[in-house]
Coordinates of C-alpha atoms and ligand atoms in Angstrom, one line a residue:
X16 CA -25.3 59.9 17.4
X17 CA -23.9 62.5 20.0
X18 CA -24.5 61.5 23.6
X19 CA -22.9 62.5 26.9
X20 CA -21.9 59.1 27.7
X21 CA -19.4 56.6 26.3
X22 CA -21.5 54.1 24.7
X23 CA -20.7 50.6 23.1
X24 CA -19.7 50.5 19.4
X25 CA -22.9 50.2 17.5
X26 CA -25.6 51.2 19.6
X27 CA -25.4 54.9 18.6
X28 CA -26.6 53.9 14.9
X29 CA -29.4 51.4 16.2
X30 CA -32.9 52.2 15.6
X31 CA -35.2 51.0 18.2
X32 CA -37.6 48.0 16.4
X33 CA -41.1 49.6 16.4
X34 CA -43.7 47.2 17.7
X35 CA -47.4 47.9 16.4
X36 CA -49.3 49.8 19.0
X37 CA -51.6 47.9 21.4
X38 CA -55.3 47.7 20.3
X39 CA -56.3 49.3 23.2
X40 CA -54.4 52.3 23.2
X41 CA -55.1 52.8 19.5
X42 CA -59.0 52.3 20.4
X43 CA -58.8 55.0 22.9
X44 CA -56.6 57.5 20.3
X45 CA -59.6 57.0 17.4
X46 CA -62.6 56.5 19.5
X47 CA -63.2 52.7 17.9
X48 CA -64.0 50.1 19.9
X49 CA -64.4 47.1 17.4
X50 CA -60.9 47.3 15.5
X51 CA -59.1 44.3 14.1
X52 CA -55.3 43.9 14.9
X53 CA -53.5 42.2 11.7
X54 CA -50.1 43.9 12.4
X55 CA -48.1 41.4 13.9
X56 CA -48.5 38.1 12.7
X57 CA -50.1 36.7 15.8
X58 CA -52.3 33.7 16.0
X59 CA -56.1 34.7 15.4
X60 CA -57.2 31.5 17.0
X61 CA -55.1 32.0 19.9
X62 CA -53.6 29.1 21.9
X63 CA -55.3 25.8 22.5
X64 CA -57.8 25.6 25.4
X65 CA -55.6 23.1 27.1
X66 CA -53.0 25.7 27.8
X67 CA -55.4 28.5 29.2
X68 CA -57.3 25.7 31.3
X69 CA -53.6 24.4 32.5
X70 CA -52.4 27.5 33.4
X71 CA -54.7 28.5 36.0
X72 CA -53.6 25.8 38.2
X73 CA -50.2 26.8 38.0
X74 CA -50.6 30.5 39.3
X75 CA -50.0 29.7 43.0
X76 CA -46.3 28.8 41.7
X77 CA -45.7 32.7 40.8
X78 CA -43.3 33.2 43.5
X79 CA -41.1 30.5 42.6
X80 CA -38.3 30.9 40.1
X81 CA -38.7 29.1 36.9
X82 CA -36.5 25.9 35.8
X83 CA -33.4 27.3 34.9
X84 CA -32.6 24.8 32.6
X85 CA -35.8 24.1 31.1
X86 CA -35.5 20.6 31.9
X87 CA -39.4 19.5 30.8
X88 CA -39.7 21.6 28.0
X89 CA -36.5 20.7 26.6
X90 CA -37.2 17.0 27.0
X91 CA -40.4 17.5 25.4
X92 CA -38.7 19.3 22.4
X93 CA -35.8 16.6 22.4
X94 CA -38.6 14.0 21.6
X95 CA -40.1 16.2 19.0
X96 CA -36.8 16.7 17.2
X97 CA -35.2 13.7 17.9
X98 CA -32.1 15.4 19.2
X99 CA -30.4 15.4 22.1
X100 CA -32.0 17.9 24.9
X101 CA -28.4 19.1 25.6
X102 CA -28.6 20.2 21.9
X103 CA -31.5 22.6 22.4
X104 CA -31.3 26.3 24.0
X105 CA -34.5 28.0 25.0
X106 CA -35.2 31.3 24.6
X107 CA -37.2 34.3 25.8
X108 CA -39.1 34.3 22.1
X109 CA -36.5 33.2 19.5
X110 CA -35.4 36.7 19.2
X111 CA -33.5 35.9 22.6
X112 CA -32.1 33.2 21.0
X113 CA -31.0 35.5 18.1
X114 CA -29.4 38.0 20.6
X115 CA -27.4 35.1 22.0
X116 CA -26.2 34.0 18.6
X117 CA -24.8 37.6 17.9
X118 CA -23.1 38.0 21.4
X119 CA -21.2 34.9 21.0
X120 CA -20.2 35.2 16.9
X121 CA -20.3 38.5 16.5
X122 CA -18.0 41.7 17.5
X123 CA -16.7 45.0 16.1
X124 CA -14.6 44.0 13.1
X125 CA -16.9 40.9 12.5
X126 CA -19.8 40.8 9.9
X127 CA -23.2 39.3 9.8
X128 CA -24.5 38.6 6.2
X129 CA -28.0 38.9 5.6
X130 CA -30.7 39.5 2.8
X131 CA -32.2 42.7 1.9
X132 CA -36.0 42.7 3.2
X133 CA -34.8 40.1 5.8
X134 CA -36.4 40.1 9.3
X135 CA -35.5 43.3 11.2
X136 CA -34.1 41.7 14.5
X137 CA -31.1 40.2 12.3
X138 CA -29.6 44.0 11.8
X139 CA -30.5 45.0 15.4
X140 CA -28.9 42.0 17.5
X141 CA -25.6 42.2 14.9
X142 CA -25.2 46.1 15.2
X143 CA -26.0 46.1 19.1
X144 CA -22.7 43.9 19.5
X145 CA -20.9 46.4 17.2
X146 CA -20.5 44.0 14.1
X147 CA -20.8 45.2 10.7
X148 CA -23.9 44.2 8.5
X149 CA -23.5 43.0 5.1
X150 CA -26.8 43.0 3.1
X151 CA -27.4 40.9 0.1
X152 CA -29.7 42.8 -2.7
X153 CA -32.8 40.4 -2.6
X154 CA -34.1 38.6 -5.9
X155 CA -37.8 38.8 -6.5
X156 CA -38.0 40.0 -3.0
X157 CA -36.5 36.7 -1.7
X158 CA -32.8 35.5 -0.4
X159 CA -30.5 35.2 -3.4
X160 CA -28.1 33.0 -1.7
X161 CA -25.5 33.4 -4.4
X162 CA -25.4 37.1 -3.5
X163 CA -25.3 36.6 0.0
X164 CA -22.6 33.9 -0.7
X165 CA -20.4 36.3 -2.5
X166 CA -20.6 38.5 1.0
X167 CA -19.1 35.8 3.1
X168 CA -15.3 36.5 3.9
X169 CA -12.7 35.8 6.7
X170 CA -14.5 38.2 8.8
X171 CA -18.1 36.9 8.4
X172 CA -19.4 35.3 12.1
X173 CA -22.7 34.9 11.0
X174 CA -25.1 34.4 8.2
X175 CA -28.8 34.9 8.8
X176 CA -31.6 33.1 6.6
X177 CA -35.3 33.4 7.5
X178 CA -37.2 30.6 5.9
X179 CA -39.8 31.4 5.0
X180 CA -38.9 35.4 5.3
X181 CA -40.8 38.0 7.2
X182 CA -42.0 40.4 5.9
X183 CA -42.0 39.0 2.1
X184 CA -43.0 35.3 3.0
X185 CA -40.7 34.2 0.4
X186 CA -38.9 30.8 0.9
X187 CA -36.1 28.5 -0.2
X188 CA -36.1 25.2 -1.5
X189 CA -34.3 22.3 0.0
X190 CA -31.4 21.8 -2.5
X191 CA -30.9 25.5 -2.8
X192 CA -30.5 25.9 0.9
X193 CA -28.4 23.0 1.2
X194 CA -26.1 23.5 -1.5
X195 CA -25.3 27.2 0.3
X196 CA -25.1 25.4 3.7
X197 CA -22.7 23.1 2.3
X198 CA -20.7 25.4 0.8
X199 CA -20.0 27.9 3.8
X200 CA -16.6 28.0 5.2
X201 CA -16.7 25.9 8.5
X202 CA -16.1 29.1 10.6
X203 CA -19.0 30.7 9.6
X204 CA -22.0 29.9 11.8
X205 CA -25.5 29.6 9.6
X206 CA -28.9 30.6 11.4
X207 CA -32.0 28.9 9.6
X208 CA -34.7 30.9 11.0
X209 CA -38.0 28.7 10.9
X210 CA -40.3 30.9 13.0
X211 CA -43.2 30.1 10.3
X212 CA -42.2 26.5 9.4
X213 CA -45.7 25.0 10.4
X214 CA -47.5 27.0 7.8
X215 CA -45.8 25.9 4.8
X216 CA -47.3 23.2 2.8
X217 CA -44.5 23.0 -0.1
X218 CA -43.1 19.6 -1.0
X219 CA -39.6 21.1 -1.7
X220 CA -39.6 23.2 1.6
X221 CA -36.9 21.8 3.8
X222 CA -36.9 21.1 7.4
X223 CA -33.2 22.5 8.2
X224 CA -33.0 20.9 11.3
X225 CA -32.8 17.5 9.7
X226 CA -29.4 18.8 8.8
X227 CA -27.9 19.2 12.0
X228 CA -26.1 16.1 12.4
X229 CA -23.9 16.9 9.2
X230 CA -23.5 20.7 9.5
X231 CA -21.6 21.4 13.0
X232 CA -22.4 25.1 12.4
X233 CA -25.9 25.2 11.4
X234 CA -28.2 26.9 14.1
X235 CA -32.0 26.3 13.6
X236 CA -34.5 28.7 15.6
X237 CA -38.0 27.8 16.0
X238 CA -40.9 29.9 18.0
X239 CA -44.0 29.2 20.0
X240 CA -45.3 32.9 18.9
X241 CA -46.7 32.0 15.6
X242 CA -48.6 28.7 14.9
X243 CA -48.8 27.7 18.7
X244 CA -50.2 31.0 19.4
X245 CA -48.0 31.8 22.5
X246 CA -46.4 35.5 21.1
X247 CA -47.4 37.1 24.8
X248 CA -45.6 34.5 26.8
X249 CA -42.4 34.6 24.6
X250 CA -41.0 31.1 24.2
X251 CA -38.7 30.0 21.2
X252 CA -35.5 27.6 21.0
X253 CA -32.3 27.0 19.1
X254 CA -31.5 23.6 17.7
X255 CA -27.8 23.3 17.2
X256 CA -24.9 21.2 17.9
X257 CA -23.6 20.3 21.2
X258 CA -20.6 22.8 20.8
X259 CA -22.9 25.7 19.8
X260 CA -25.3 25.0 22.6
X261 CA -22.7 25.0 25.2
X262 CA -21.5 28.5 23.7
X263 CA -25.1 30.0 23.7
X264 CA -25.7 28.8 27.0
X265 CA -22.8 30.9 28.7
X266 CA -24.3 33.7 27.3
X267 CA -28.1 32.9 28.2
X268 CA -29.8 34.5 31.1
X269 CA -30.2 31.7 33.8
X270 CA -34.1 32.3 34.0
X271 CA -34.5 33.6 30.6
X272 CA -38.1 31.5 30.0
X273 CA -40.1 32.1 32.5
X274 CA -42.6 29.7 34.7
X275 CA -45.5 30.0 33.0
X276 CA -44.3 30.3 29.4
X277 CA -42.1 27.0 29.7
X278 CA -45.6 25.2 30.9
X279 CA -47.5 26.7 28.1
X280 CA -45.0 25.6 25.5
X281 CA -45.6 22.1 26.8
X282 CA -49.3 22.0 27.2
X283 CA -49.3 23.7 23.8
X284 CA -47.4 20.6 22.0
X285 CA -49.8 18.5 23.8
X286 CA -52.5 19.6 21.7
X287 CA -50.8 19.7 18.1
X288 CA -54.5 19.3 16.7
X289 CA -55.0 22.6 17.7
X290 CA -52.1 23.9 16.0
X291 CA -53.3 22.3 12.9
X292 CA -56.4 23.7 13.1
X293 CA -55.0 27.0 13.2
X294 CA -52.9 26.3 10.0
X295 CA -55.7 25.3 8.2
X296 CA -57.8 28.6 9.0
X297 CA -54.4 30.4 8.0
X298 CA -54.7 28.5 4.4
X299 CA -58.2 29.4 4.1
X300 CA -57.6 33.1 5.1
X301 CA -54.6 33.3 2.9
X302 CA -56.9 32.4 -0.1
X303 CA -59.7 34.9 0.9
X304 CA -57.4 37.5 1.3
X305 CA -55.4 36.8 -2.0
X306 CA -58.5 36.6 -3.9
X307 CA -59.7 39.9 -2.3
X308 CA -56.4 42.0 -3.4
X309 CA -56.6 40.1 -6.8
X310 CA -60.1 41.6 -7.0
X311 CA -58.8 44.8 -6.3
X312 CA -56.2 44.9 -9.1
X313 CA -53.2 45.0 -6.8
X314 CA -50.1 43.2 -6.9
X315 CA -48.7 41.0 -3.9
X316 CA -45.4 39.1 -2.8
X317 CA -46.7 35.1 -2.8
X318 CA -46.3 34.2 0.7
X319 CA -46.1 30.9 2.4
X320 CA -46.1 32.5 6.0
X321 CA -49.5 33.8 8.0
X322 CA -49.1 37.3 6.4
X323 CA -49.0 38.7 3.0
X324 CA -47.1 41.4 1.8
X325 CA -49.4 43.6 -0.6
X326 CA -48.6 46.5 -3.1
X327 CA -50.8 49.1 -2.6
X328 CA -49.4 51.3 -5.4
X329 CA -48.6 54.4 -3.4
X330 CA -47.3 55.5 0.0
X331 CA -48.3 52.5 2.1
X332 CA -47.7 54.3 5.2
X333 CA -50.6 56.4 4.4
X334 CA -53.0 53.8 3.4
X335 CA -52.1 52.3 6.7
X336 CA -53.2 55.7 8.6
X337 CA -56.4 55.4 6.4
X338 CA -56.7 51.7 7.1
X339 CA -56.6 52.7 11.1
X340 CA -59.5 55.3 10.8
X341 CA -61.3 52.2 9.9
X342 CA -60.5 50.3 12.7
X343 CA -58.2 47.9 10.6
X344 CA -54.3 47.6 12.0
X345 CA -51.7 46.3 9.5
X346 CA -48.2 47.1 9.0
X347 CA -46.6 49.3 6.5
X348 CA -42.7 47.9 6.0
X349 CA -41.1 50.8 4.5
X350 CA -38.4 50.1 7.3
X351 CA -38.0 46.8 5.4
X352 CA -37.3 48.8 2.2
X353 CA -40.7 48.3 1.0
X354 CA -42.1 51.8 1.1
X355 CA -45.3 50.7 -1.2
X356 CA -46.4 47.5 0.5
X357 CA -48.5 46.9 3.4
X358 CA -48.3 43.8 5.3
X359 CA -51.5 42.1 6.7
X360 CA -51.4 39.1 8.8
X361 CA -54.0 36.3 8.2
X362 CA -56.9 36.5 10.5
X363 CA -60.0 35.0 11.0
X364 CA -62.5 35.1 8.3
X365 CA -64.4 37.9 9.3
X366 CA -61.3 40.1 10.2
X367 CA -59.9 39.2 6.6
X368 CA -63.5 40.7 5.3
X369 CA -63.3 43.6 7.7
X370 CA -59.7 44.2 6.3
X371 CA -60.5 44.1 2.3
X372 CA -63.5 45.9 2.7
X373 CA -61.5 48.8 4.5
X374 CA -58.5 48.5 1.6
X375 CA -61.2 49.0 -0.8
X376 CA -62.7 52.4 0.6
X377 CA -59.3 53.5 1.5
X378 CA -57.9 52.8 -2.2
X379 CA -61.3 54.7 -3.9
X380 CA -60.5 57.9 -1.7
Ligands
PLP7 C1 -42.0 36.3 14.5 C2 -40.8 35.9 14.1 C3 -39.8 35.3 15.0 C4 -40.5 34.9 16.2 O1 -39.9 35.8 17.4 P1 -40.3 35.2 18.7 O2 -39.1 36.3 19.6 O3 -40.1 34.0 19.0 O4 -41.5 35.8 18.8 C5 -38.6 35.0 14.7 N1 -38.3 35.4 13.5 C6 -38.8 35.7 12.4 C7 -38.4 36.1 10.9 C8 -40.3 36.3 12.8 O5 -41.0 36.9 12.1

């Protein structure tokens, strides 16, 4: 890219992340007023009512800076994960943590290893700091750990693993992931992104945070954006060794997690039952959408997350546009190398039904 300015290496080649359009904007454009948004893997049940109630009492505090150390929230997370609070790094969403990781461990000449179809923020964060991206071809849409391992070399700074991955919903089993991590050279930082961990109900699905004491180069990231229903407030965190947490904190902005976000995350943790309820809605909704998609004779990528990638058998961007005219917002994923797939987030039962009806209509024309 040619610009007037001298810019940092990597920036010119970046394509900005394209977020879903806000519902209000879209409704105005299309003159539709009852649309359903199943485009960003948000929680259709919303956060716990404890959160929304409790935050009302905190609004008078808005002139204050938040606790820059996130003391209370890190304390809660420390109990939850049985890990010292000094090993927890809070982020303005887990994307913020991914950015910090890239800033500490990647620079021009260094390499980030990831899988084809992996979460879009990994290449963005890596390229923004001028690092080279090495992408291993996927196997059955999922991470091929052997292919990823083959790309790891002297210049590798970080390996990014999404378990489960977005947008594919594929996941890695305990044994294979642990073997891969054990086999990594000690200088390589492994990021295991567990943004959707709460949704996964597979006996062989690992909680990588249990390995932190044995693997000093491991970082596990978690978020309040999905199962906890707080995407709009932006809270996520990294669990790591003390040494890595100390490095991440050197680049962390002092007040990166805002006052309401810190409080909301704490209140959300007080109502785990609500989170679990959302997870069971998701399981039902996944069943509903999978059987609807089956009935339409379409293929899909089996998913353990709160979303499903459906092979619509044609250019999914066109199907997406046609669905928009029916008031249903989904996400085409050509930017992930999946031009015929449409990612739909699991909604409430009536939203899922709306989606399936609209999909049937759109595909029959
Ligand atoms: C949604 C998502 C996140 C969460 O991002 P936040 O910044 O915490 O909202 C992280 N990783 C993956 C793979 C995701 O899909």
